[in-house]
Amino acid sequence: MIQTIVGLFGLIFGSFLNVCIVRVPRGESVITPGSHCPGCGHNIRWYHNIPVLSYVLLRGRCRDCGQRISLLYPLVEILTAVVFLLQYWRYGLTIEFAKGLIFAMLMIVLIFTDLLDRRIPHKISVPGIALGLAFSLITQVDNRPVGWLLANWGIFPSGLLLSGIGALAGAAIGGGLFFVVGEAFYHLRHKEGLGFGDVMLMLLVGTFYGPPLTLMTILLGSLLGSFIAIPLTVISSKFRNYKWPYGSFLGVAALYASIGGDALLRAYLQWGGFR
């Protein structure tokens, strides 16, 4: 029963995320005007705006003008519902669950704005960073290796303070690394390699999940991008100068890290004999 409710809320929030994905990069309000067809401008009736179901019943077309509705809309709704259920499976009804849902929604918006518009809007990333810092003061952030370093120096901050330090360290590692790499690439090649939006995205990831999962996000996002970009670049010449949405790859990796990252990290540490 609870899983059904969580899934339904995922579909509903996914519908709202669609609005954010389309409107935020354009600087438009996500509140007004109401949902409308981009082709004919008619307002979408509430019974034609039911997540996934309306798309199926309308056969993917506007009821008024017949213009095709992007498949993106039901896909985002279904993805959001799936991620909500995975977060519930991972955390149950806890504060970590609420944190995971907010993080997931932020990532889904940024994944698709970067994919569609090559933009990672500050209107999403900046509030996300603030929320990550706030959550670090009410739920623990993995502070390794910062906690180990402080303990070796004889400094033992309290749990929540250490959690906040872990969030700041994660942001510094993620955002700082991308900023340095981006600046070095620009000065060496005289063109932009990493956008500042990628820096902001990693600042966001760091504040939510601390150094270990931030580094995991960078590693998995880079691998995912390589597995997709390199073969396509070799196979087709049209991808030779294609601007790949690195933020989208990072966002997908961050979603995985927020759900299964701890298990992967424990497995790696055990395999390496560190635990």
Tab-separated table of C-alpha atoms in Angstrom:
chain	number	residue	atom	x	y	z
A	1	MET	CA	0.000	0.000	0.000
A	2	ILE	CA	2.751	2.446	0.976
A	3	GLN	CA	4.711	1.535	-2.151
A	4	THR	CA	1.667	2.369	-4.284
A	5	ILE	CA	1.297	5.760	-2.614
A	6	VAL	CA	4.999	6.495	-3.044
A	7	GLY	CA	4.785	5.534	-6.736
A	8	LEU	CA	1.722	7.736	-7.307
A	9	PHE	CA	3.419	10.688	-5.653
A	10	GLY	CA	6.401	10.015	-7.889
A	11	LEU	CA	4.192	10.304	-10.978
A	12	ILE	CA	2.625	13.516	-9.695
A	13	PHE	CA	5.956	15.123	-8.836
A	14	GLY	CA	7.334	13.894	-12.144
A	15	SER	CA	4.635	15.907	-13.908
A	16	PHE	CA	5.813	19.010	-12.052
A	17	LEU	CA	9.443	18.249	-12.892
A	18	ASN	CA	8.461	18.279	-16.568
A	19	VAL	CA	7.304	21.865	-16.122
A	20	CYS	CA	10.621	22.756	-14.472
A	21	ILE	CA	12.657	21.059	-17.215
A	22	VAL	CA	10.886	23.020	-19.956
A	23	ARG	CA	10.438	26.401	-18.280
A	24	VAL	CA	13.399	27.010	-15.961
A	25	PRO	CA	16.051	27.190	-18.733
A	26	ARG	CA	13.836	29.749	-20.485
A	27	GLY	CA	13.510	31.878	-17.360
A	28	GLU	CA	9.746	31.281	-17.198
A	29	SER	CA	7.626	30.819	-14.087
A	30	VAL	CA	6.842	27.230	-13.112
A	31	ILE	CA	3.566	28.396	-11.527
A	32	THR	CA	1.878	30.551	-14.142
A	33	PRO	CA	0.533	30.218	-16.722
A	34	GLY	CA	-1.006	26.786	-16.315
A	35	SER	CA	-0.058	23.824	-18.479
A	36	HIS	CA	-0.822	24.482	-22.122
A	37	CYS	CA	-0.087	23.047	-25.543
A	38	PRO	CA	3.032	24.647	-27.056
A	39	GLY	CA	1.453	24.311	-30.501
A	40	CYS	CA	-2.020	25.839	-30.202
A	41	GLY	CA	-1.672	27.468	-26.774
A	42	HIS	CA	-4.876	25.933	-25.375
A	43	ASN	CA	-4.874	25.250	-21.663
A	44	ILE	CA	-4.655	21.554	-20.882
A	45	ARG	CA	-7.768	20.314	-19.067
A	46	TRP	CA	-7.098	18.667	-15.730
A	47	TYR	CA	-8.386	15.312	-16.967
A	48	HIS	CA	-5.950	15.522	-19.871
A	49	ASN	CA	-3.084	16.192	-17.471
A	50	ILE	CA	-3.071	12.932	-15.513
A	51	PRO	CA	0.517	11.586	-15.456
A	52	VAL	CA	1.210	8.843	-18.033
A	53	LEU	CA	-2.476	7.843	-18.306
A	54	SER	CA	-3.493	10.972	-20.245
A	55	TYR	CA	-0.584	10.495	-22.651
A	56	VAL	CA	-1.737	6.942	-23.370
A	57	LEU	CA	-5.419	7.859	-23.761
A	58	LEU	CA	-4.613	10.824	-26.011
A	59	ARG	CA	-2.199	8.636	-28.008
A	60	GLY	CA	0.535	11.166	-27.500
A	61	ARG	CA	-1.242	14.065	-29.200
A	62	CYS	CA	-2.898	17.329	-28.153
A	63	ARG	CA	-6.683	16.955	-27.952
A	64	ASP	CA	-7.251	20.377	-29.556
A	65	CYS	CA	-4.729	20.653	-32.407
A	66	GLY	CA	-3.379	17.121	-32.755
A	67	GLN	CA	0.262	18.152	-32.309
A	68	ARG	CA	2.436	15.332	-31.033
A	69	ILE	CA	3.288	15.472	-27.330
A	70	SER	CA	6.916	14.761	-26.524
A	71	LEU	CA	7.630	11.289	-25.166
A	72	LEU	CA	9.818	13.079	-22.622
A	73	TYR	CA	6.798	13.828	-20.439
A	74	PRO	CA	5.698	10.269	-19.592
A	75	LEU	CA	9.330	9.130	-19.425
A	76	VAL	CA	10.185	11.725	-16.771
A	77	GLU	CA	7.046	10.833	-14.815
A	78	ILE	CA	7.845	7.123	-14.889
A	79	LEU	CA	11.511	7.739	-14.041
A	80	THR	CA	10.547	9.888	-11.072
A	81	ALA	CA	8.129	7.236	-9.779
A	82	VAL	CA	10.798	4.526	-10.114
A	83	VAL	CA	13.393	6.627	-8.304
A	84	PHE	CA	10.897	7.439	-5.527
A	85	LEU	CA	10.261	3.716	-5.045
A	86	LEU	CA	13.984	2.935	-5.018
A	87	GLN	CA	14.593	5.640	-2.431
A	88	TYR	CA	11.785	4.191	-0.301
A	89	TRP	CA	13.253	0.698	-0.688
A	90	ARG	CA	16.662	2.042	0.373
A	91	TYR	CA	15.687	4.251	3.294
A	92	GLY	CA	12.091	3.553	4.348
A	93	LEU	CA	10.023	6.383	5.842
A	94	THR	CA	12.948	8.302	7.339
A	95	ILE	CA	14.530	11.729	7.076
A	96	GLU	CA	17.071	10.138	4.718
A	97	PHE	CA	14.128	9.187	2.478
A	98	ALA	CA	12.956	12.817	2.330
A	99	LYS	CA	16.527	13.922	1.616
A	100	GLY	CA	16.840	11.302	-1.118
A	101	LEU	CA	13.592	12.401	-2.782
A	102	ILE	CA	14.606	16.051	-2.890
A	103	PHE	CA	18.046	15.168	-4.214
A	104	ALA	CA	16.538	12.873	-6.847
A	105	MET	CA	14.144	15.565	-8.089
A	106	LEU	CA	16.965	18.091	-8.344
A	107	MET	CA	19.083	15.611	-10.300
A	108	ILE	CA	16.283	14.636	-12.678
A	109	VAL	CA	15.671	18.276	-13.594
A	110	LEU	CA	19.380	18.943	-14.123
A	111	ILE	CA	19.893	15.737	-16.126
A	112	PHE	CA	17.254	16.773	-18.640
A	113	THR	CA	17.980	20.505	-18.796
A	114	ASP	CA	21.580	19.676	-19.645
A	115	LEU	CA	20.519	16.985	-22.105
A	116	LEU	CA	17.988	19.198	-23.912
A	117	ASP	CA	19.422	22.698	-23.529
A	118	ARG	CA	23.036	22.155	-22.375
A	119	ARG	CA	22.215	24.180	-19.297
A	120	ILE	CA	22.448	23.501	-15.585
A	121	PRO	CA	20.346	26.389	-14.226
A	122	HIS	CA	21.556	28.173	-11.119
A	123	LYS	CA	17.890	28.490	-10.123
A	124	ILE	CA	18.026	24.750	-9.436
A	125	SER	CA	21.619	24.196	-8.321
A	126	VAL	CA	21.952	27.102	-5.863
A	127	PRO	CA	18.824	26.264	-3.797
A	128	GLY	CA	19.910	22.625	-4.021
A	129	ILE	CA	23.272	23.439	-2.442
A	130	ALA	CA	21.516	25.305	0.368
A	131	LEU	CA	19.174	22.349	0.939
A	132	GLY	CA	22.132	19.949	1.020
A	133	LEU	CA	23.845	22.014	3.697
A	134	ALA	CA	20.617	22.210	5.696
A	135	PHE	CA	20.111	18.439	5.528
A	136	SER	CA	23.692	17.884	6.696
A	137	LEU	CA	22.709	19.462	10.016
A	138	ILE	CA	19.793	17.073	10.608
A	139	THR	CA	21.051	13.844	9.060
A	140	GLN	CA	24.556	12.450	8.842
A	141	VAL	CA	26.739	13.010	5.790
A	142	ASP	CA	29.595	10.570	5.157
A	143	ASN	CA	32.564	12.644	6.306
A	144	ARG	CA	35.368	10.260	5.378
A	145	PRO	CA	38.276	11.028	5.068
A	146	VAL	CA	37.757	14.403	6.781
A	147	GLY	CA	36.720	12.745	10.053
A	148	TRP	CA	39.827	10.568	10.006
A	149	LEU	CA	42.092	13.570	9.434
A	150	LEU	CA	40.498	15.602	12.203
A	151	ALA	CA	40.741	12.656	14.626
A	152	ASN	CA	44.445	12.254	13.811
A	153	TRP	CA	44.894	15.914	14.633
A	154	GLY	CA	43.113	15.448	17.947
A	155	ILE	CA	39.985	17.297	16.856
A	156	PHE	CA	36.695	15.582	17.615
A	157	PRO	CA	33.724	17.768	16.568
A	158	SER	CA	30.195	16.702	17.484
A	159	GLY	CA	28.175	14.481	15.137
A	160	LEU	CA	26.127	17.141	13.372
A	161	LEU	CA	29.034	19.575	13.198
A	162	LEU	CA	31.186	16.844	11.684
A	163	SER	CA	28.362	16.083	9.255
A	164	GLY	CA	28.308	19.739	8.188
A	165	ILE	CA	32.070	19.671	7.736
A	166	GLY	CA	31.664	16.549	5.597
A	167	ALA	CA	29.119	18.332	3.401
A	168	LEU	CA	31.436	21.313	2.935
A	169	ALA	CA	34.357	18.996	2.199
A	170	GLY	CA	32.299	17.106	-0.372
A	171	ALA	CA	31.368	20.373	-2.048
A	172	ALA	CA	34.978	21.569	-2.005
A	173	ILE	CA	36.265	18.306	-3.478
A	174	GLY	CA	33.578	17.964	-6.154
A	175	GLY	CA	33.207	21.584	-7.168
A	176	GLY	CA	36.863	22.448	-6.571
A	177	LEU	CA	38.164	19.578	-8.688
A	178	PHE	CA	35.903	20.483	-11.596
A	179	PHE	CA	36.787	24.162	-11.330
A	180	VAL	CA	40.529	23.449	-11.422
A	181	VAL	CA	40.212	20.984	-14.318
A	182	GLY	CA	37.988	23.389	-16.244
A	183	GLU	CA	40.381	26.305	-15.751
A	184	ALA	CA	43.408	24.199	-16.708
A	185	PHE	CA	41.662	22.969	-19.877
A	186	TYR	CA	40.677	26.499	-20.832
A	187	HIS	CA	44.218	27.851	-20.422
A	188	LEU	CA	45.760	24.917	-22.282
A	189	ARG	CA	43.264	24.628	-25.156
A	190	HIS	CA	41.793	28.161	-25.090
A	191	LYS	CA	38.252	26.824	-25.123
A	192	GLU	CA	35.743	25.748	-22.526
A	193	GLY	CA	35.979	22.097	-21.524
A	194	LEU	CA	33.819	22.037	-18.405
A	195	GLY	CA	31.063	24.584	-17.898
A	196	PHE	CA	30.507	26.308	-14.568
A	197	GLY	CA	27.169	24.509	-14.415
A	198	ASP	CA	29.083	21.234	-13.948
A	199	VAL	CA	30.953	22.839	-11.049
A	200	MET	CA	27.663	23.865	-9.440
A	201	LEU	CA	26.209	20.386	-9.959
A	202	MET	CA	29.151	18.809	-8.137
A	203	LEU	CA	28.897	21.372	-5.347
A	204	LEU	CA	25.295	20.223	-4.960
A	205	VAL	CA	26.225	16.531	-4.908
A	206	GLY	CA	28.978	17.187	-2.382
A	207	THR	CA	26.765	19.002	0.096
A	208	PHE	CA	24.210	16.180	0.040
A	209	TYR	CA	26.508	13.157	0.245
A	210	GLY	CA	30.063	14.107	1.270
A	211	PRO	CA	33.479	13.237	-0.207
A	212	PRO	CA	33.273	9.454	-0.876
A	213	LEU	CA	30.031	9.463	-2.882
A	214	THR	CA	31.035	12.689	-4.608
A	215	LEU	CA	34.219	11.054	-5.880
A	216	MET	CA	32.172	7.988	-6.859
A	217	THR	CA	29.830	10.231	-8.851
A	218	ILE	CA	32.746	11.751	-10.751
A	219	LEU	CA	34.227	8.316	-11.494
A	220	LEU	CA	30.958	6.683	-12.581
A	221	GLY	CA	29.836	9.755	-14.535
A	222	SER	CA	33.150	9.844	-16.402
A	223	LEU	CA	32.957	6.129	-17.169
A	224	LEU	CA	29.368	6.404	-18.356
A	225	GLY	CA	30.226	9.344	-20.589
A	226	SER	CA	33.234	7.500	-22.004
A	227	PHE	CA	31.277	4.315	-22.703
A	228	ILE	CA	28.702	6.312	-24.656
A	229	ALA	CA	30.737	9.099	-26.249
A	230	ILE	CA	33.839	7.228	-27.428
A	231	PRO	CA	32.082	4.485	-29.456
A	232	LEU	CA	29.658	6.955	-31.035
A	233	THR	CA	32.492	9.316	-31.924
A	234	VAL	CA	34.404	6.479	-33.573
A	235	ILE	CA	31.369	5.111	-35.408
A	236	SER	CA	29.825	8.351	-36.688
A	237	SER	CA	31.546	11.531	-37.855
A	238	LYS	CA	28.552	13.647	-36.843
A	239	PHE	CA	29.547	13.163	-33.190
A	240	ARG	CA	33.135	14.381	-33.717
A	241	ASN	CA	32.298	17.940	-32.652
A	242	TYR	CA	29.198	17.045	-30.642
A	243	LYS	CA	28.866	18.835	-27.323
A	244	TRP	CA	28.216	15.988	-24.912
A	245	PRO	CA	26.025	16.765	-21.877
A	246	TYR	CA	28.543	15.811	-19.182
A	247	GLY	CA	26.185	17.104	-16.509
A	248	SER	CA	23.614	14.518	-17.577
A	249	PHE	CA	26.137	11.707	-17.122
A	250	LEU	CA	27.088	13.081	-13.711
A	251	GLY	CA	23.438	13.389	-12.740
A	252	VAL	CA	22.733	9.747	-13.606
A	253	ALA	CA	25.811	8.675	-11.631
A	254	ALA	CA	24.726	10.817	-8.679
A	255	LEU	CA	21.267	9.219	-8.689
A	256	TYR	CA	22.878	5.797	-8.532
A	257	ALA	CA	25.281	6.904	-5.788
A	258	SER	CA	22.401	8.204	-3.670
A	259	ILE	CA	20.702	4.794	-3.774
A	260	GLY	CA	23.366	2.129	-4.231
A	261	GLY	CA	26.585	4.037	-3.629
A	262	ASP	CA	27.056	2.928	-0.016
A	263	ALA	CA	26.809	-0.757	-0.959
A	264	LEU	CA	29.272	-0.323	-3.831
A	265	LEU	CA	31.673	1.585	-1.576
A	266	ARG	CA	31.530	-1.115	1.127
A	267	ALA	CA	32.125	-3.824	-1.462
A	268	TYR	CA	35.140	-1.944	-2.811
A	269	LEU	CA	36.622	-1.383	0.651
A	270	GLN	CA	36.166	-5.044	1.569
A	271	TRP	CA	37.657	-6.156	-1.744
A	272	GLY	CA	40.655	-3.885	-1.163
A	273	GLY	CA	41.092	-5.104	2.416
A	274	PHE	CA	40.445	-1.670	3.907
A	275	ARG	CA	37.681	-2.910	6.223
